[in-house]
mmCIF file of N, CA, C and O in Angstrom:
data_model
loop_
_atom_site.group_PDB
_atom_site.id
_atom_site.type_symbol
_atom_site.label_atom_id
_atom_site.label_comp_id
_atom_site.label_asym_id
_atom_site.label_seq_id
_atom_site.Cartn_x
_atom_site.Cartn_y
_atom_site.Cartn_z
ATOM 1 N N GLY A 58 0.725 -1.188 -0.023
ATOM 2 C CA GLY A 58 0.013 0.003 0.009
ATOM 3 C C GLY A 58 0.869 1.274 -0.013
ATOM 4 O O GLY A 58 2.074 1.217 0.321
ATOM 5 N N SER A 59 0.241 2.331 -0.195
ATOM 6 C CA SER A 59 0.813 3.734 -0.268
ATOM 7 C C SER A 59 0.242 4.586 0.837
ATOM 8 O O SER A 59 -0.842 4.459 1.223
ATOM 9 N N VAL A 60 1.031 5.489 1.279
ATOM 10 C CA VAL A 60 0.584 6.492 2.215
ATOM 11 C C VAL A 60 0.382 7.833 1.475
ATOM 12 O O VAL A 60 1.389 8.208 0.764
ATOM 13 N N GLY A 61 -0.617 8.465 1.635
ATOM 14 C CA GLY A 61 -0.896 9.829 1.065
ATOM 15 C C GLY A 61 -1.039 10.787 2.047
ATOM 16 O O GLY A 61 -1.381 10.592 3.143
ATOM 17 N N LEU A 62 -0.723 12.048 1.732
ATOM 18 C CA LEU A 62 -0.813 13.128 2.441
ATOM 19 C C LEU A 62 -1.600 14.391 1.790
ATOM 20 O O LEU A 62 -1.358 14.628 0.625
ATOM 21 N N ILE A 63 -2.618 14.741 2.471
ATOM 22 C CA ILE A 63 -3.513 15.777 1.819
ATOM 23 C C ILE A 63 -3.229 17.096 2.733
ATOM 24 O O ILE A 63 -3.365 17.131 3.897
ATOM 25 N N ASP A 64 -2.787 18.144 1.994
ATOM 26 C CA ASP A 64 -2.517 19.270 2.745
ATOM 27 C C ASP A 64 -3.493 20.343 2.305
ATOM 28 O O ASP A 64 -3.614 20.797 1.147
ATOM 29 N N PHE A 65 -4.308 20.748 3.330
ATOM 30 C CA PHE A 65 -5.324 21.684 2.999
ATOM 31 C C PHE A 65 -4.909 23.292 3.151
ATOM 32 O O PHE A 65 -5.539 24.205 2.991
ATOM 33 N N GLY A 66 -3.519 23.336 3.449
ATOM 34 C CA GLY A 66 -2.833 24.724 3.542
ATOM 35 C C GLY A 66 -3.481 25.601 4.614
ATOM 36 O O GLY A 66 -3.430 26.881 4.525
ATOM 37 N N GLN A 67 -3.974 25.038 5.658
ATOM 38 C CA GLN A 67 -4.494 25.829 6.683
ATOM 39 C C GLN A 67 -3.404 26.283 7.663
ATOM 40 O O GLN A 67 -3.257 25.560 8.767
ATOM 41 N N VAL A 68 -2.688 27.195 7.391
ATOM 42 C CA VAL A 68 -1.549 27.694 8.033
ATOM 43 C C VAL A 68 -1.835 29.100 8.557
ATOM 44 O O VAL A 68 -2.347 29.856 7.905
ATOM 45 N N LYS A 69 -1.528 29.306 9.811
ATOM 46 C CA LYS A 69 -1.598 30.827 10.371
ATOM 47 C C LYS A 69 -0.375 31.123 11.013
ATOM 48 O O LYS A 69 0.208 30.410 11.734
ATOM 49 N N GLN A 70 0.095 32.391 10.849
ATOM 50 C CA GLN A 70 1.185 32.884 11.603
ATOM 51 C C GLN A 70 0.631 33.535 12.776
ATOM 52 O O GLN A 70 -0.302 34.294 12.781
ATOM 53 N N ILE A 71 1.260 33.171 13.868
ATOM 54 C CA ILE A 71 0.780 33.738 15.253
ATOM 55 C C ILE A 71 1.900 34.693 15.764
ATOM 56 O O ILE A 71 3.076 34.591 15.481
ATOM 57 N N SER A 72 1.522 35.733 16.494
ATOM 58 C CA SER A 72 2.521 36.782 16.997
ATOM 59 C C SER A 72 3.257 36.132 18.119
ATOM 60 O O SER A 72 3.015 34.961 18.631
ATOM 61 N N GLY A 73 4.358 36.743 18.451
ATOM 62 C CA GLY A 73 5.195 36.401 19.528
ATOM 63 C C GLY A 73 4.635 36.261 20.774
ATOM 64 O O GLY A 73 4.782 35.186 21.570
ATOM 65 N N ARG A 74 3.646 37.210 21.081
ATOM 66 C CA ARG A 74 2.886 37.030 22.412
ATOM 67 C C ARG A 74 1.961 35.778 22.384
ATOM 68 O O ARG A 74 1.948 35.138 23.420
ATOM 69 N N ALA A 75 1.322 35.570 21.282
ATOM 70 C CA ALA A 75 0.418 34.417 21.274
ATOM 71 C C ALA A 75 1.262 33.135 21.240
ATOM 72 O O ALA A 75 0.762 32.130 21.767
ATOM 73 N N ARG A 76 2.280 33.116 20.577
ATOM 74 C CA ARG A 76 3.210 32.006 20.696
ATOM 75 C C ARG A 76 3.661 31.593 22.088
ATOM 76 O O ARG A 76 3.716 30.464 22.543
ATOM 77 N N GLU A 77 3.992 32.774 22.799
ATOM 78 C CA GLU A 77 4.427 32.508 24.243
ATOM 79 C C GLU A 77 3.257 32.009 25.099
ATOM 80 O O GLU A 77 3.435 31.088 25.903
ATOM 81 N N ALA A 78 2.073 32.505 24.780
ATOM 82 C CA ALA A 78 0.821 32.145 25.642
ATOM 83 C C ALA A 78 0.551 30.722 25.355
ATOM 84 O O ALA A 78 0.279 29.845 26.175
ATOM 85 N N LEU A 79 0.669 30.257 24.032
ATOM 86 C CA LEU A 79 0.499 28.843 23.684
ATOM 87 C C LEU A 79 1.480 27.851 24.200
ATOM 88 O O LEU A 79 1.136 26.821 24.831
ATOM 89 N N ALA A 80 2.676 28.333 24.269
ATOM 90 C CA ALA A 80 3.770 27.533 24.955
ATOM 91 C C ALA A 80 3.511 27.244 26.529
ATOM 92 O O ALA A 80 3.696 26.272 26.982
ATOM 93 N N LYS A 81 3.102 28.462 27.046
ATOM 94 C CA LYS A 81 2.675 28.401 28.607
ATOM 95 C C LYS A 81 1.534 27.412 28.808
ATOM 96 O O LYS A 81 1.502 26.706 29.851
ATOM 97 N N VAL A 82 0.498 27.519 27.895
ATOM 98 C CA VAL A 82 -0.614 26.568 28.087
ATOM 99 C C VAL A 82 -0.068 25.119 27.942
ATOM 100 O O VAL A 82 -0.510 24.231 28.806
ATOM 101 N N ILE A 83 0.672 24.793 27.005
ATOM 102 C CA ILE A 83 1.135 23.542 26.806
ATOM 103 C C ILE A 83 2.006 23.027 27.912
ATOM 104 O O ILE A 83 1.900 21.866 28.390
ATOM 105 N N VAL A 84 2.994 23.841 28.432
ATOM 106 C CA VAL A 84 3.859 23.494 29.534
ATOM 107 C C VAL A 84 2.903 23.262 30.757
ATOM 108 O O VAL A 84 3.035 22.232 31.583
ATOM 109 N N ALA A 85 1.915 24.149 31.110
ATOM 110 C CA ALA A 85 1.116 23.990 32.345
ATOM 111 C C ALA A 85 0.218 22.649 32.108
ATOM 112 O O ALA A 85 0.065 22.025 33.143
ATOM 113 N N LEU A 86 -0.216 22.348 30.997
ATOM 114 C CA LEU A 86 -0.985 21.057 30.767
ATOM 115 C C LEU A 86 0.078 19.876 31.032
ATOM 116 O O LEU A 86 -0.420 18.964 31.675
ATOM 117 N N ASP A 87 1.262 19.968 30.559
ATOM 118 C CA ASP A 87 2.212 18.918 30.669
ATOM 119 C C ASP A 87 2.599 18.712 32.292
ATOM 120 O O ASP A 87 2.801 17.584 32.745
ATOM 121 N N GLU A 88 2.674 19.827 32.938
ATOM 122 C CA GLU A 88 3.161 19.767 34.320
ATOM 123 C C GLU A 88 2.126 19.639 35.292
ATOM 124 O O GLU A 88 2.457 19.446 36.546
ATOM 125 N N ARG A 89 0.866 19.597 34.997
ATOM 126 C CA ARG A 89 -0.211 19.470 35.996
ATOM 127 C C ARG A 89 -0.162 17.950 36.487
ATOM 128 O O ARG A 89 0.291 17.135 35.917
ATOM 129 N N THR A 90 -0.539 17.890 37.795
ATOM 130 C CA THR A 90 -0.531 16.444 38.534
ATOM 131 C C THR A 90 -1.877 16.084 38.645
ATOM 132 O O THR A 90 -1.962 14.805 38.996
ATOM 133 N N SER A 91 -2.985 16.902 38.293
ATOM 134 C CA SER A 91 -4.289 16.334 38.471
ATOM 135 C C SER A 91 -5.229 17.172 37.404
ATOM 136 O O SER A 91 -4.951 18.274 37.085
ATOM 137 N N ASP A 92 -6.147 16.409 37.201
ATOM 138 C CA ASP A 92 -7.292 17.128 36.151
ATOM 139 C C ASP A 92 -8.406 17.689 36.949
ATOM 140 O O ASP A 92 -9.387 18.155 36.471
ATOM 141 N N SER A 93 -8.244 17.651 38.333
ATOM 142 C CA SER A 93 -9.377 18.258 39.089
ATOM 143 C C SER A 93 -8.780 19.291 40.192
ATOM 144 O O SER A 93 -9.677 19.828 40.891
ATOM 145 N N ASP A 94 -7.641 19.340 40.330
ATOM 146 C CA ASP A 94 -7.050 20.527 41.244
ATOM 147 C C ASP A 94 -7.433 21.912 40.911
ATOM 148 O O ASP A 94 -7.073 22.391 39.707
ATOM 149 N N PRO A 95 -8.294 22.537 41.745
ATOM 150 C CA PRO A 95 -8.699 23.842 41.365
ATOM 151 C C PRO A 95 -7.631 24.906 41.103
ATOM 152 O O PRO A 95 -7.860 25.652 40.160
ATOM 153 N N GLU A 96 -6.525 24.871 41.855
ATOM 154 C CA GLU A 96 -5.525 25.731 41.421
ATOM 155 C C GLU A 96 -4.890 25.568 40.045
ATOM 156 O O GLU A 96 -4.576 26.545 39.364
ATOM 157 N N GLU A 97 -4.554 24.250 39.765
ATOM 158 C CA GLU A 97 -4.144 23.929 38.403
ATOM 159 C C GLU A 97 -5.018 24.259 37.372
ATOM 160 O O GLU A 97 -4.649 24.925 36.212
ATOM 161 N N LEU A 98 -6.343 23.964 37.543
ATOM 162 C CA LEU A 98 -7.363 24.364 36.539
ATOM 163 C C LEU A 98 -7.361 25.898 36.357
ATOM 164 O O LEU A 98 -7.557 26.280 35.191
ATOM 165 N N ALA A 99 -7.368 26.614 37.512
ATOM 166 C CA ALA A 99 -7.417 28.042 37.410
ATOM 167 C C ALA A 99 -6.145 28.556 36.515
ATOM 168 O O ALA A 99 -6.383 29.543 35.708
ATOM 169 N N LYS A 100 -4.974 28.064 36.842
ATOM 170 C CA LYS A 100 -3.883 28.544 36.135
ATOM 171 C C LYS A 100 -4.026 28.205 34.611
ATOM 172 O O LYS A 100 -3.689 29.016 33.772
ATOM 173 N N ILE A 101 -4.275 26.851 34.271
ATOM 174 C CA ILE A 101 -4.523 26.491 32.836
ATOM 175 C C ILE A 101 -5.615 27.395 32.261
ATOM 176 O O ILE A 101 -5.480 27.895 31.030
ATOM 177 N N GLY A 102 -6.612 27.633 32.992
ATOM 178 C CA GLY A 102 -7.827 28.474 32.405
ATOM 179 C C GLY A 102 -7.361 29.880 32.160
ATOM 180 O O GLY A 102 -7.700 30.405 31.152
ATOM 181 N N GLN A 103 -6.634 30.424 33.037
ATOM 182 C CA GLN A 103 -6.202 31.868 32.828
ATOM 183 C C GLN A 103 -5.298 31.921 31.618
ATOM 184 O O GLN A 103 -5.371 32.845 30.962
ATOM 185 N N LEU A 104 -4.417 30.977 31.388
ATOM 186 C CA LEU A 104 -3.470 30.899 30.245
ATOM 187 C C LEU A 104 -4.308 30.802 29.003
ATOM 188 O O LEU A 104 -3.997 31.356 28.072
ATOM 189 N N ALA A 105 -5.419 29.951 29.011
ATOM 190 C CA ALA A 105 -6.266 29.685 27.906
ATOM 191 C C ALA A 105 -6.904 31.002 27.461
ATOM 192 O O ALA A 105 -7.017 31.302 26.367
ATOM 193 N N LEU A 106 -7.421 31.760 28.540
ATOM 194 C CA LEU A 106 -8.120 33.001 28.256
ATOM 195 C C LEU A 106 -7.130 34.034 27.618
ATOM 196 O O LEU A 106 -7.447 34.793 26.761
ATOM 197 N N GLU A 107 -5.847 33.890 28.067
ATOM 198 C CA GLU A 107 -4.822 34.901 27.539
ATOM 199 C C GLU A 107 -4.581 34.518 26.124
ATOM 200 O O GLU A 107 -4.158 35.401 25.300
ATOM 201 N N LEU A 108 -4.706 33.285 25.771
ATOM 202 C CA LEU A 108 -4.548 32.823 24.487
ATOM 203 C C LEU A 108 -5.614 33.240 23.539
ATOM 204 O O LEU A 108 -5.422 33.332 22.335
ATOM 205 N N GLY A 109 -6.742 33.627 24.137
ATOM 206 C CA GLY A 109 -7.975 34.012 23.301
ATOM 207 C C GLY A 109 -9.152 33.179 23.414
ATOM 208 O O GLY A 109 -10.118 33.455 22.635
ATOM 209 N N VAL A 110 -9.177 32.175 24.230
ATOM 210 C CA VAL A 110 -10.386 31.400 24.424
ATOM 211 C C VAL A 110 -11.486 32.238 24.976
ATOM 212 O O VAL A 110 -11.299 32.966 25.901
ATOM 213 N N LYS A 111 -12.583 32.189 24.358
ATOM 214 C CA LYS A 111 -13.729 32.920 24.781
ATOM 215 C C LYS A 111 -14.992 31.972 25.000
ATOM 216 O O LYS A 111 -15.217 30.948 24.204
ATOM 217 N N LEU A 112 -15.620 32.192 26.057
ATOM 218 C CA LEU A 112 -16.739 31.287 26.462
ATOM 219 C C LEU A 112 -17.989 32.092 26.746
ATOM 220 O O LEU A 112 -17.962 33.286 26.918
ATOM 221 N N LYS A 113 -19.064 31.423 26.791
ATOM 222 C CA LYS A 113 -20.387 32.144 27.097
ATOM 223 C C LYS A 113 -20.255 32.608 28.520
ATOM 224 O O LYS A 113 -19.570 32.054 29.503
ATOM 225 N N PRO A 114 -20.876 33.634 28.911
ATOM 226 C CA PRO A 114 -20.812 34.242 30.157
ATOM 227 C C PRO A 114 -21.313 33.201 31.427
ATOM 228 O O PRO A 114 -20.831 33.404 32.443
ATOM 229 N N ASP A 115 -22.206 32.321 31.001
ATOM 230 C CA ASP A 115 -22.638 31.341 32.101
ATOM 231 C C ASP A 115 -21.869 30.039 32.053
ATOM 232 O O ASP A 115 -22.294 29.033 32.710
ATOM 233 N N ALA A 116 -20.722 30.048 31.462
ATOM 234 C CA ALA A 116 -19.799 28.933 31.552
ATOM 235 C C ALA A 116 -19.376 28.526 32.890
ATOM 236 O O ALA A 116 -19.117 29.580 33.653
ATOM 237 N N LYS A 117 -19.107 27.370 33.221
ATOM 238 C CA LYS A 117 -18.550 26.927 34.452
ATOM 239 C C LYS A 117 -17.097 27.352 34.625
ATOM 240 O O LYS A 117 -16.417 27.617 33.613
ATOM 241 N N PRO A 118 -16.674 27.576 35.877
ATOM 242 C CA PRO A 118 -15.337 28.002 35.958
ATOM 243 C C PRO A 118 -14.265 27.210 35.390
ATOM 244 O O PRO A 118 -13.095 27.576 35.106
ATOM 245 N N GLU A 119 -14.412 25.855 35.264
ATOM 246 C CA GLU A 119 -13.554 24.895 34.626
ATOM 247 C C GLU A 119 -13.538 25.082 33.118
ATOM 248 O O GLU A 119 -12.756 24.489 32.482
ATOM 249 N N GLY A 120 -14.423 25.844 32.568
ATOM 250 C CA GLY A 120 -14.563 25.947 31.145
ATOM 251 C C GLY A 120 -13.251 26.258 30.377
ATOM 252 O O GLY A 120 -12.944 25.639 29.329
ATOM 253 N N PRO A 121 -12.502 27.303 30.718
ATOM 254 C CA PRO A 121 -11.322 27.647 29.959
ATOM 255 C C PRO A 121 -10.258 26.575 30.028
ATOM 256 O O PRO A 121 -9.767 26.231 29.030
ATOM 257 N N ALA A 122 -10.112 25.978 31.323
ATOM 258 C CA ALA A 122 -9.165 24.910 31.320
ATOM 259 C C ALA A 122 -9.631 23.623 30.580
ATOM 260 O O ALA A 122 -8.788 23.035 29.833
ATOM 261 N N ALA A 123 -11.013 23.368 30.572
ATOM 262 C CA ALA A 123 -11.446 22.216 29.891
ATOM 263 C C ALA A 123 -11.174 22.411 28.294
ATOM 264 O O ALA A 123 -10.946 21.526 27.628
ATOM 265 N N THR A 124 -11.494 23.662 27.933
ATOM 266 C CA THR A 124 -11.204 23.963 26.456
ATOM 267 C C THR A 124 -9.755 23.767 26.070
ATOM 268 O O THR A 124 -9.390 23.115 25.039
ATOM 269 N N ALA A 125 -8.840 24.088 26.871
ATOM 270 C CA ALA A 125 -7.315 23.988 26.676
ATOM 271 C C ALA A 125 -7.083 22.519 26.676
ATOM 272 O O ALA A 125 -6.253 22.038 25.682
ATOM 273 N N MET A 126 -7.518 21.670 27.475
ATOM 274 C CA MET A 126 -7.260 20.358 27.544
ATOM 275 C C MET A 126 -7.835 19.679 26.353
ATOM 276 O O MET A 126 -7.153 18.818 25.651
ATOM 277 N N TRP A 127 -8.990 20.153 25.846
ATOM 278 C CA TRP A 127 -9.653 19.525 24.611
ATOM 279 C C TRP A 127 -8.850 19.759 23.391
ATOM 280 O O TRP A 127 -8.574 18.920 22.661
ATOM 281 N N LEU A 128 -8.342 20.991 23.423
ATOM 282 C CA LEU A 128 -7.598 21.454 22.204
ATOM 283 C C LEU A 128 -6.144 20.891 22.104
ATOM 284 O O LEU A 128 -5.617 20.452 21.093
ATOM 285 N N PHE A 129 -5.562 20.909 23.317
ATOM 286 C CA PHE A 129 -4.062 20.542 23.315
ATOM 287 C C PHE A 129 -3.588 19.383 24.028
ATOM 288 O O PHE A 129 -2.320 19.209 24.071
ATOM 289 N N ASP A 130 -4.403 18.533 24.529
ATOM 290 C CA ASP A 130 -3.973 17.429 25.325
ATOM 291 C C ASP A 130 -4.868 16.147 24.967
ATOM 292 O O ASP A 130 -5.979 15.973 25.391
ATOM 293 N N GLY A 131 -4.330 15.307 24.015
ATOM 294 C CA GLY A 131 -5.003 14.122 23.593
ATOM 295 C C GLY A 131 -5.121 13.114 24.519
ATOM 296 O O GLY A 131 -5.846 11.996 24.272
ATOM 297 N N SER A 132 -4.453 13.162 25.619
ATOM 298 C CA SER A 132 -4.433 12.105 26.564
ATOM 299 C C SER A 132 -5.726 12.161 27.575
ATOM 300 O O SER A 132 -5.888 11.302 28.322
ATOM 301 N N VAL A 133 -6.243 13.372 27.455
ATOM 302 C CA VAL A 133 -7.422 13.533 28.590
ATOM 303 C C VAL A 133 -8.600 12.685 28.049
ATOM 304 O O VAL A 133 -9.100 12.675 27.040
ATOM 305 N N GLU A 134 -9.060 11.869 29.075
ATOM 306 C CA GLU A 134 -10.294 11.081 28.863
ATOM 307 C C GLU A 134 -11.530 11.701 29.418
ATOM 308 O O GLU A 134 -12.711 11.372 28.932
ATOM 309 N N GLN A 135 -11.575 12.529 30.390
ATOM 310 C CA GLN A 135 -12.635 13.181 30.925
ATOM 311 C C GLN A 135 -12.257 14.669 31.233
ATOM 312 O O GLN A 135 -11.293 14.816 31.780
ATOM 313 N N LEU A 136 -13.124 15.591 30.704
ATOM 314 C CA LEU A 136 -12.798 17.011 30.880
ATOM 315 C C LEU A 136 -13.407 17.473 32.221
ATOM 316 O O LEU A 136 -14.474 16.923 32.658
ATOM 317 N N PRO A 137 -12.745 18.479 32.879
ATOM 318 C CA PRO A 137 -13.183 18.882 34.209
ATOM 319 C C PRO A 137 -14.504 19.704 34.018
ATOM 320 O O PRO A 137 -14.889 20.240 32.840
ATOM 321 N N GLY A 138 -15.317 19.773 35.040
ATOM 322 C CA GLY A 138 -16.607 20.608 34.923
ATOM 323 C C GLY A 138 -17.688 19.819 34.296
ATOM 324 O O GLY A 138 -18.822 20.508 34.091
ATOM 325 N N GLY A 139 -17.443 18.562 33.984
ATOM 326 C CA GLY A 139 -18.574 17.826 33.286
ATOM 327 C C GLY A 139 -18.716 18.061 31.808
ATOM 328 O O GLY A 139 -19.757 17.662 31.187
ATOM 329 N N TYR A 140 -17.680 18.727 31.272
ATOM 330 C CA TYR A 140 -17.752 18.988 29.754
ATOM 331 C C TYR A 140 -17.650 17.700 28.981
ATOM 332 O O TYR A 140 -16.852 16.925 29.514
ATOM 333 N N ASP A 141 -18.302 17.669 27.908
ATOM 334 C CA ASP A 141 -18.135 16.615 26.912
ATOM 335 C C ASP A 141 -16.896 16.714 26.032
ATOM 336 O O ASP A 141 -16.616 17.842 25.571
ATOM 337 N N MET A 142 -16.394 15.651 25.695
ATOM 338 C CA MET A 142 -15.255 15.684 24.682
ATOM 339 C C MET A 142 -15.803 15.990 23.273
ATOM 340 O O MET A 142 -16.551 15.650 22.583
#
């Protein structure tokens, strides 16, 4: 068999500030010791908001962290706050 690659050209250049925020989110996700520790979730959530994550006003406090976990951590089996994958 053969392996094929389809490139849809969806590339975006991000600013240095956004690149730094993205790096901080990924490091915080990697360094966390729990998916339910309120302090770690708050840190990850704040970094996600700095990256530009926007949620509805009635979103749960875990919403920003859950979004970051969903976007950037494929190992997560259950999102905090009861959010669905």
